[in-house]
CSV table of C-alpha atoms and ligand atoms in Angstrom, one decimal:
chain,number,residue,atom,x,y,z
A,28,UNK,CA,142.0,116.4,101.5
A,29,UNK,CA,143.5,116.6,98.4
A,30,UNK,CA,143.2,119.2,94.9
A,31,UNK,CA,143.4,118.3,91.5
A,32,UNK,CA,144.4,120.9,89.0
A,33,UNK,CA,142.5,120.9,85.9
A,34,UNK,CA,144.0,121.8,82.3
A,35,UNK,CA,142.9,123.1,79.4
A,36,UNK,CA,145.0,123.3,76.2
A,37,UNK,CA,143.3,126.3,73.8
A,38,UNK,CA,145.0,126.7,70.4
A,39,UNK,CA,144.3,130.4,69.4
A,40,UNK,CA,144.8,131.5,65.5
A,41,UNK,CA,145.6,134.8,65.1
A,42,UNK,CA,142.9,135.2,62.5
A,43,UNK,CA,140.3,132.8,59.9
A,44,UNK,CA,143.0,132.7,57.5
A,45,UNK,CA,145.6,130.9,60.0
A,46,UNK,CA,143.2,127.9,59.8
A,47,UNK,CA,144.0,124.8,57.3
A,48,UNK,CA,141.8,124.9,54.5
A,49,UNK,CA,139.5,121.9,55.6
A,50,UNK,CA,138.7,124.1,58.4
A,51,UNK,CA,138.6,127.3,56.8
A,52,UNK,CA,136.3,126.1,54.6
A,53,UNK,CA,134.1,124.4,57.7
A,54,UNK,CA,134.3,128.1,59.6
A,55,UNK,CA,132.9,129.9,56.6
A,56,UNK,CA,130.0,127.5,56.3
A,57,UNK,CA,129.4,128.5,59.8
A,58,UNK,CA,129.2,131.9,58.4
A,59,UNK,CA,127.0,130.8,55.8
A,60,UNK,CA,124.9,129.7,58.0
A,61,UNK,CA,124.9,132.5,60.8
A,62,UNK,CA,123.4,135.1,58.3
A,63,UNK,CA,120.1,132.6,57.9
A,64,UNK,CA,119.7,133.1,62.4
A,65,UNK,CA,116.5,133.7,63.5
A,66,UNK,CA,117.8,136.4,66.2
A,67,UNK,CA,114.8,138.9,66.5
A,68,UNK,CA,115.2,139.6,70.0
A,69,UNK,CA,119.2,139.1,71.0
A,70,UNK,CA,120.3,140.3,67.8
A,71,UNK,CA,123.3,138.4,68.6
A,72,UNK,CA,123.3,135.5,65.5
A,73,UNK,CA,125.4,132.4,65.7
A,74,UNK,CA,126.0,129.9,63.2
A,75,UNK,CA,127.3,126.2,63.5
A,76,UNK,CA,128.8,124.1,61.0
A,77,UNK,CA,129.7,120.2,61.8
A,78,UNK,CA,131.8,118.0,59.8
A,79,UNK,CA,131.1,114.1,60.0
A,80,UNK,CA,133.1,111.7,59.5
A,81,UNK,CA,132.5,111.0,56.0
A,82,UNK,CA,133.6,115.0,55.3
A,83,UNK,CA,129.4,115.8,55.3
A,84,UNK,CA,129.0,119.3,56.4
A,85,UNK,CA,125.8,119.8,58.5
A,86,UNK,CA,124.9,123.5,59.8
A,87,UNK,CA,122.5,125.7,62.0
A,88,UNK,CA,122.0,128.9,63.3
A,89,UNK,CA,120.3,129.9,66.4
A,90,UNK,CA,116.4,129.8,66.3
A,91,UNK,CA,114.4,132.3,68.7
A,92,UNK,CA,111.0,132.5,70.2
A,93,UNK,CA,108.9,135.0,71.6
A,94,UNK,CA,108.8,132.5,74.6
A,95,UNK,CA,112.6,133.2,75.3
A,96,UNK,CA,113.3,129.6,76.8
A,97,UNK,CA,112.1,127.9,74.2
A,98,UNK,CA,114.5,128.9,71.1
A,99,UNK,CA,117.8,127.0,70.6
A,100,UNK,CA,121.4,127.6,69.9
A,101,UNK,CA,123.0,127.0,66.6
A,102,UNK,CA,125.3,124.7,68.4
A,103,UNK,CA,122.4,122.4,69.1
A,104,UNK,CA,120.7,123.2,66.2
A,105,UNK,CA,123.3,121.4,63.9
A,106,UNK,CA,124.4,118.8,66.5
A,107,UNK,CA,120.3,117.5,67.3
A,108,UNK,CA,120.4,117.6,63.5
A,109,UNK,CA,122.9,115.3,62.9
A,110,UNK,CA,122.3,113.0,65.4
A,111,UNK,CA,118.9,112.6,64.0
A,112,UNK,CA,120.1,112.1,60.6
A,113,UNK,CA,122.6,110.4,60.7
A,114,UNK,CA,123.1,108.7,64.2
A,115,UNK,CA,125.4,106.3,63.5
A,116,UNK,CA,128.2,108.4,62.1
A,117,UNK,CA,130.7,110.6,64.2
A,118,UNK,CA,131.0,113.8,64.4
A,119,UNK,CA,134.7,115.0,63.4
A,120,UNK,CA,134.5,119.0,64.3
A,121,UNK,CA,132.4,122.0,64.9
A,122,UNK,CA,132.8,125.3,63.7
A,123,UNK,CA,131.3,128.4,65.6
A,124,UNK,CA,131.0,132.1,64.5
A,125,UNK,CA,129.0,134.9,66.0
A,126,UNK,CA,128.2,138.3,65.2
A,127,UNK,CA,125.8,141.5,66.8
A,128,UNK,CA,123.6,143.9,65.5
A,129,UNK,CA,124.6,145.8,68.2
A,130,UNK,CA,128.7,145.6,68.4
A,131,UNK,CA,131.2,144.1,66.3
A,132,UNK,CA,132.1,140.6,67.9
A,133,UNK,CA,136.2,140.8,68.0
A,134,UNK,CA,136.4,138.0,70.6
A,135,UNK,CA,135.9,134.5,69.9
A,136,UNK,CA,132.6,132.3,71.2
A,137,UNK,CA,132.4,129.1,72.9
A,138,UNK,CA,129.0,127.5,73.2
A,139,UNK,CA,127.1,128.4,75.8
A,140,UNK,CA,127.0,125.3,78.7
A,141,UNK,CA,124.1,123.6,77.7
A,142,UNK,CA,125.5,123.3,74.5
A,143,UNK,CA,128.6,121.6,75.8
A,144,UNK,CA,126.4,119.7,77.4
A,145,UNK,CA,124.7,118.7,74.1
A,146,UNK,CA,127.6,118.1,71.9
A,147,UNK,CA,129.6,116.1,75.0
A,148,UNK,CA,126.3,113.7,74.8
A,149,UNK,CA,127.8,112.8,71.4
A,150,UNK,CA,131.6,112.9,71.7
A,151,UNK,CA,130.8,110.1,74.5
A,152,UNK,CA,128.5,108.0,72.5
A,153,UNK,CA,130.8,108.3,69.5
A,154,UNK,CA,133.5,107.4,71.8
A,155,UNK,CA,135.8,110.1,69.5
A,156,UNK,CA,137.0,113.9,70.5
A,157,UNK,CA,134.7,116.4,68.9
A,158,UNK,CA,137.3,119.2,67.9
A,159,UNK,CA,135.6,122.7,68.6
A,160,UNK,CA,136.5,125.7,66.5
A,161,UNK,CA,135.2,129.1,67.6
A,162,UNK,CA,135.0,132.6,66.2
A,163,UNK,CA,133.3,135.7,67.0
A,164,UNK,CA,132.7,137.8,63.2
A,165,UNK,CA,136.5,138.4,63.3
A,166,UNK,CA,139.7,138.2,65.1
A,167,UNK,CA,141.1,135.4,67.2
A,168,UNK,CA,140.0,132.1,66.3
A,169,UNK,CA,140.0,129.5,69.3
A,170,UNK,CA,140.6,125.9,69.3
A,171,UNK,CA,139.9,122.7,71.3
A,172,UNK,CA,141.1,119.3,70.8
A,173,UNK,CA,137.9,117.9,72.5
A,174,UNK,CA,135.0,119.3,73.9
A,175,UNK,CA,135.6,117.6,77.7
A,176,UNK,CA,138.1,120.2,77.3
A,177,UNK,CA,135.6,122.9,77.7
A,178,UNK,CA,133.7,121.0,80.0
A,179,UNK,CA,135.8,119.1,82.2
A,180,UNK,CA,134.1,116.6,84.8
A,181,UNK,CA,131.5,116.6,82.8
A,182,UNK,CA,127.8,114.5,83.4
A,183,UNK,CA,127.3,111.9,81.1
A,184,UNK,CA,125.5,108.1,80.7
A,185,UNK,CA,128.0,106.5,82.7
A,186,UNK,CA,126.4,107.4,86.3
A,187,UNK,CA,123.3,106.6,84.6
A,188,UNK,CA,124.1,102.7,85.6
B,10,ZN,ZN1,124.3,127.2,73.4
């Protein structure tokens, strides 16, 4: 028997402002796009913005439904988006912000696991990291170099041979 030790690097700025520019700019499109959620029933709204690799920024917000499994997260959203767009260009970084009806969101939020799930399917076809950015509506912003980061051994097409 033996144990492996996982790591995880998280860059954590202090506040949006800490950010560069470029990514300031990305985390206030995910704003943008936050206040369009459909979140009748969490009241908790989310917004994505993506960057490709030509500097294109694509966005979504969460999308409910009365049938609870059946909405989908900003996250995916925006990723499912892109990849249907445009599915031969890479996806440089996501920005995440979140925000309640009910309590003010001082804590940053990662996507959920099936939306690591999601946007993994695409840093492994693009065969680039996917740098995550996440935000609650203020506070702490968190960073990742790569989303295997937040989802390490993750499934992907590879045992699928
Ligand atoms: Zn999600």
């Amino acid at each position: 028997m033996r144990t492996i030790t996982l790591k995880t690097t998280v860059t954590v700025f202090e506040t949006i402002e800490e950010l560069p520019e470029a990514v300031k700019l990305l985390m206030h499109a995910a704003i943008e796009a936050r206040k369009n959620a459909y979140a009748p029933y969490s009241k908790f709204s989310v917004g994505a913005a993506l960057i490709m690799e030509n500097d294109e920024i694509i966005t979504g917000n969460n999308q409910e439904n009365a049938s609870y499994p059946s909405g989908l997260c900003a996250e995916r959203v925006a990723i499912y988006y892109a990849g249907a767009k445009y599915p031969h260009r890479k996806v440089k970084a996501i920005a995440i912000s979140a925000t309640s009806d009910k309590n003010k969101v001082n804590v940053p939020i990662p996507p959920c696991g099936s939306c690591r799930q999601a946007i993994a399917e695409y840093e492994v076809k693009q065969k680039s990291p996917i740098t995550i950015y996440f935000m609650g509506e203020t506070g702490n912003v968190m960073k990742v170099d790569a989303l295997k980061d937040l989802l390490p051994l993750l499934f992907e097409k590879s045992f699928l041979t």
